Amino acid sequence: MNRKKHEHHTLLIAFQPPSIHDTASFRNHNHTRRLVKKMTKKAKAHVYRRDHINTDEIIPARCLNTDNEKELAEHALEDLDPGFTTKVKTGDIIIAKKDFGCGSSREHAIWALRGAGIKAVIAETFARIYYRNSINNGLLAIECKSAADHINTGDNIEINLKTGKITNTTTGKTLKFTPYPKFALDIIASKGLLNYIKQQKDNKMQQNK
């Protein structure tokens, strides 16, 4: 693993993967299986062939007076793609090039996309903090070097989280990415780090009764 790639995953590897002998692990494993199944269904792509799409473009600073996801979603990408909110549907996916999410570390940039129904962002690379925030907030952030070159807006794609494959079902093109480790999938399946930690604590309390 090169140094740059390691930096992208610094926060994730700080967590201890759940033991397969732990009740909480089995419960989270079921969440993960449902997530994998869900994310192998078809999703429509919104493609932006640009590097350095920053957090101000994802959600403008003028809209940061709320943390309500639905309210933020109304302004998602409005400076980059003014018609985005009229086109996006729940389950859709964004595809971009290098350094997606650079700029401010605001989590509003995650909440706006999540509120709009976006289930994953695929980019050649992500800004380090944005990548961490995505996982912590239960939004898939997948690094795939050539996705933006082989997928067009409106194409239907399938993501297989287990095998690390992205299939453009419109063209038949298949791309590869490095699959998430299981414990990262558990965090995403729990819809974020805080929910994951709460579930772990709740499960341990049940075991100790």
Tab-separated table of C-alpha atoms in Angstrom:
chain	number	residue	atom	x	y	z
A	1	MET	CA	0.000	0.000	0.000
A	2	ASN	CA	1.533	3.330	-0.968
A	3	ARG	CA	1.735	6.193	1.483
A	4	LYS	CA	-0.954	8.321	-0.140
A	5	LYS	CA	-3.445	5.462	-0.087
A	6	HIS	CA	-2.615	4.767	3.552
A	7	GLU	CA	-3.408	8.360	4.478
A	8	HIS	CA	-6.884	8.032	2.995
A	9	HIS	CA	-7.589	5.132	5.340
A	10	THR	CA	-5.877	6.366	8.508
A	11	LEU	CA	-9.121	6.895	10.417
A	12	LEU	CA	-10.643	3.608	9.346
A	13	ILE	CA	-7.768	1.390	10.401
A	14	ALA	CA	-7.903	2.927	13.868
A	15	PHE	CA	-11.077	0.925	14.526
A	16	GLN	CA	-10.842	-2.655	15.722
A	17	PRO	CA	-12.674	-4.987	13.324
A	18	PRO	CA	-15.505	-6.774	15.133
A	19	SER	CA	-14.839	-10.355	16.171
A	20	ILE	CA	-16.799	-13.000	14.300
A	21	HIS	CA	-17.557	-14.551	17.684
A	22	ASP	CA	-19.265	-11.410	18.948
A	23	THR	CA	-23.068	-11.082	18.839
A	24	ALA	CA	-22.660	-7.484	17.722
A	25	SER	CA	-20.498	-8.684	14.864
A	26	PHE	CA	-23.172	-11.103	13.655
A	27	ARG	CA	-25.771	-8.340	13.812
A	28	ASN	CA	-23.547	-5.928	11.912
A	29	HIS	CA	-22.719	-8.695	9.435
A	30	ASN	CA	-26.417	-8.910	8.610
A	31	HIS	CA	-26.453	-5.126	8.081
A	32	THR	CA	-23.451	-5.494	5.781
A	33	ARG	CA	-25.085	-8.263	3.766
A	34	ARG	CA	-28.146	-6.077	3.247
A	35	LEU	CA	-25.936	-3.166	2.209
A	36	VAL	CA	-24.006	-5.304	-0.283
A	37	LYS	CA	-27.259	-6.605	-1.736
A	38	LYS	CA	-28.694	-3.100	-1.984
A	39	MET	CA	-25.634	-1.635	-3.645
A	40	THR	CA	-25.495	-4.307	-6.334
A	41	LYS	CA	-28.765	-3.034	-7.742
A	42	LYS	CA	-28.820	-0.616	-10.647
A	43	ALA	CA	-28.281	3.058	-9.956
A	44	LYS	CA	-28.208	6.074	-12.251
A	45	ALA	CA	-24.949	7.968	-12.585
A	46	HIS	CA	-24.432	11.728	-12.460
A	47	VAL	CA	-20.982	12.319	-13.945
A	48	TYR	CA	-18.819	15.415	-13.467
A	49	ARG	CA	-15.536	15.156	-15.373
A	50	ARG	CA	-13.714	17.652	-13.213
A	51	ASP	CA	-10.946	17.608	-10.645
A	52	HIS	CA	-11.150	19.474	-7.329
A	53	ILE	CA	-14.915	19.710	-6.855
A	54	ASN	CA	-14.908	21.443	-3.493
A	55	THR	CA	-17.293	21.504	-0.567
A	56	ASP	CA	-18.532	24.993	-1.493
A	57	GLU	CA	-19.713	23.550	-4.801
A	58	ILE	CA	-21.305	20.561	-3.095
A	59	ILE	CA	-23.208	22.819	-0.689
A	60	PRO	CA	-22.762	26.623	-0.881
A	61	ALA	CA	-21.598	28.422	2.258
A	62	ARG	CA	-24.724	30.608	2.136
A	63	CYS	CA	-26.813	27.506	2.906
A	64	LEU	CA	-25.036	26.467	6.095
A	65	ASN	CA	-27.576	27.970	8.473
A	66	THR	CA	-29.203	24.551	8.916
A	67	ASP	CA	-28.122	20.982	9.551
A	68	ASN	CA	-31.407	19.515	8.300
A	69	GLU	CA	-30.552	17.101	5.511
A	70	LYS	CA	-33.690	17.703	3.481
A	71	GLU	CA	-33.182	21.462	3.585
A	72	LEU	CA	-29.536	21.088	2.631
A	73	ALA	CA	-30.486	18.687	-0.157
A	74	GLU	CA	-32.507	21.413	-1.855
A	75	HIS	CA	-29.232	23.242	-2.512
A	76	ALA	CA	-26.945	20.298	-3.270
A	77	LEU	CA	-24.587	21.065	-6.165
A	78	GLU	CA	-26.698	24.077	-7.159
A	79	ASP	CA	-23.669	26.160	-8.193
A	80	LEU	CA	-22.030	23.284	-10.068
A	81	ASP	CA	-25.178	21.807	-11.621
A	82	PRO	CA	-28.237	24.064	-11.110
A	83	GLY	CA	-30.671	21.361	-12.236
A	84	PHE	CA	-29.257	18.612	-10.041
A	85	THR	CA	-32.075	18.496	-7.493
A	86	THR	CA	-34.687	18.074	-10.230
A	87	LYS	CA	-32.813	15.128	-11.748
A	88	VAL	CA	-31.537	13.172	-8.768
A	89	LYS	CA	-33.454	10.208	-7.388
A	90	THR	CA	-32.931	8.135	-4.268
A	91	GLY	CA	-30.180	5.601	-4.866
A	92	ASP	CA	-28.341	7.633	-7.510
A	93	ILE	CA	-24.564	7.901	-7.575
A	94	ILE	CA	-22.149	10.747	-8.290
A	95	ILE	CA	-18.986	10.157	-10.300
A	96	ALA	CA	-16.117	12.642	-10.466
A	97	LYS	CA	-12.372	12.857	-10.982
A	98	LYS	CA	-9.521	13.816	-8.625
A	99	ASP	CA	-9.670	15.374	-5.160
A	100	PHE	CA	-13.450	15.313	-4.712
A	101	GLY	CA	-14.562	17.165	-1.583
A	102	CYS	CA	-11.537	19.419	-1.171
A	103	GLY	CA	-11.835	22.694	0.733
A	104	SER	CA	-13.716	23.021	4.004
A	105	SER	CA	-14.074	20.054	6.345
A	106	ARG	CA	-17.798	20.764	6.822
A	107	GLU	CA	-19.970	17.676	7.189
A	108	HIS	CA	-22.828	19.592	5.569
A	109	ALA	CA	-21.301	18.540	2.239
A	110	ILE	CA	-22.026	14.924	3.165
A	111	TRP	CA	-25.460	15.621	4.616
A	112	ALA	CA	-26.601	17.524	1.518
A	113	LEU	CA	-25.814	14.617	-0.801
A	114	ARG	CA	-27.209	12.056	1.608
A	115	GLY	CA	-30.390	14.087	1.978
A	116	ALA	CA	-30.732	14.236	-1.806
A	117	GLY	CA	-30.705	10.443	-1.923
A	118	ILE	CA	-27.146	9.924	-3.144
A	119	LYS	CA	-25.913	6.522	-1.968
A	120	ALA	CA	-22.320	6.683	-3.181
A	121	VAL	CA	-19.697	8.956	-4.656
A	122	ILE	CA	-17.124	7.406	-6.973
A	123	ALA	CA	-14.025	9.460	-7.717
A	124	GLU	CA	-10.450	8.976	-8.817
A	125	THR	CA	-9.348	10.357	-5.446
A	126	PHE	CA	-10.973	12.124	-2.494
A	127	ALA	CA	-9.828	14.900	-0.219
A	128	ARG	CA	-8.646	13.099	2.915
A	129	ILE	CA	-11.058	14.759	5.364
A	130	TYR	CA	-14.024	14.370	3.016
A	131	TYR	CA	-13.268	10.670	2.663
A	132	ARG	CA	-13.217	10.226	6.428
A	133	ASN	CA	-16.371	12.272	6.894
A	134	SER	CA	-18.141	10.165	4.265
A	135	ILE	CA	-17.446	6.906	6.065
A	136	ASN	CA	-18.257	8.406	9.448
A	137	ASN	CA	-21.613	9.572	8.077
A	138	GLY	CA	-22.492	6.354	6.266
A	139	LEU	CA	-21.960	7.572	2.689
A	140	LEU	CA	-19.995	5.317	0.358
A	141	ALA	CA	-16.867	6.965	-1.052
A	142	ILE	CA	-15.240	4.696	-3.623
A	143	GLU	CA	-11.930	5.397	-5.323
A	144	CYS	CA	-11.844	4.170	-8.917
A	145	LYS	CA	-9.247	5.651	-11.223
A	146	SER	CA	-11.081	5.647	-14.552
A	147	ALA	CA	-14.773	5.630	-13.628
A	148	ALA	CA	-15.405	9.132	-14.991
A	149	ASP	CA	-13.821	8.136	-18.304
A	150	HIS	CA	-16.024	5.094	-18.842
A	151	ILE	CA	-19.380	6.155	-17.410
A	152	ASN	CA	-21.693	8.857	-18.740
A	153	THR	CA	-24.474	10.746	-17.022
A	154	GLY	CA	-27.630	8.667	-17.210
A	155	ASP	CA	-25.826	5.333	-17.461
A	156	ASN	CA	-27.003	2.598	-15.133
A	157	ILE	CA	-24.309	1.041	-13.001
A	158	GLU	CA	-23.969	-1.713	-10.444
A	159	ILE	CA	-21.527	-1.698	-7.539
A	160	ASN	CA	-20.479	-4.997	-6.012
A	161	LEU	CA	-18.979	-4.138	-2.635
A	162	LYS	CA	-17.829	-7.694	-2.002
A	163	THR	CA	-15.819	-8.167	-5.199
A	164	GLY	CA	-14.834	-4.538	-5.748
A	165	LYS	CA	-16.395	-4.286	-9.193
A	166	ILE	CA	-18.339	-1.501	-10.870
A	167	THR	CA	-20.319	-2.549	-13.924
A	168	ASN	CA	-21.745	-0.064	-16.391
A	169	THR	CA	-24.817	-2.055	-17.376
A	170	THR	CA	-25.534	0.439	-20.156
A	171	THR	CA	-22.259	-0.306	-21.977
A	172	GLY	CA	-21.084	-3.538	-20.353
A	173	LYS	CA	-17.804	-1.996	-19.158
A	174	THR	CA	-16.475	-3.362	-15.856
A	175	LEU	CA	-14.114	-1.445	-13.567
A	176	LYS	CA	-12.338	-2.468	-10.376
A	177	PHE	CA	-11.773	-0.803	-7.021
A	178	THR	CA	-10.280	-1.885	-3.704
A	179	PRO	CA	-13.147	-3.283	-1.584
A	180	TYR	CA	-13.819	-1.821	1.838
A	181	PRO	CA	-12.725	-3.859	4.859
A	182	LYS	CA	-15.658	-5.463	6.640
A	183	PHE	CA	-15.628	-3.149	9.648
A	184	ALA	CA	-15.838	-0.088	7.365
A	185	LEU	CA	-18.864	-1.657	5.681
A	186	ASP	CA	-20.361	-2.206	9.130
A	187	ILE	CA	-20.011	1.523	9.847
A	188	ILE	CA	-21.678	2.397	6.550
A	189	ALA	CA	-24.402	-0.204	7.075
A	190	SER	CA	-25.097	1.354	10.471
A	191	LYS	CA	-25.555	4.715	8.701
A	192	GLY	CA	-22.516	6.224	10.339
A	193	LEU	CA	-19.904	5.924	13.054
A	194	LEU	CA	-22.058	7.218	15.914
A	195	ASN	CA	-24.821	4.721	15.136
A	196	TYR	CA	-22.229	1.962	14.811
A	197	ILE	CA	-20.731	2.732	18.225
A	198	LYS	CA	-24.191	2.933	19.786
A	199	GLN	CA	-25.144	-0.439	18.306
A	200	GLN	CA	-21.930	-1.974	19.616
A	201	LYS	CA	-22.608	-0.637	23.120
A	202	ASP	CA	-26.258	-1.713	23.051
A	203	ASN	CA	-25.327	-5.211	21.944
A	204	LYS	CA	-22.696	-5.553	24.674
A	205	MET	CA	-25.206	-4.387	27.274
A	206	GLN	CA	-27.635	-7.060	26.062
A	207	GLN	CA	-24.914	-9.692	26.315
A	208	ASN	CA	-24.059	-8.674	29.878
A	209	LYS	CA	-27.645	-8.937	31.146
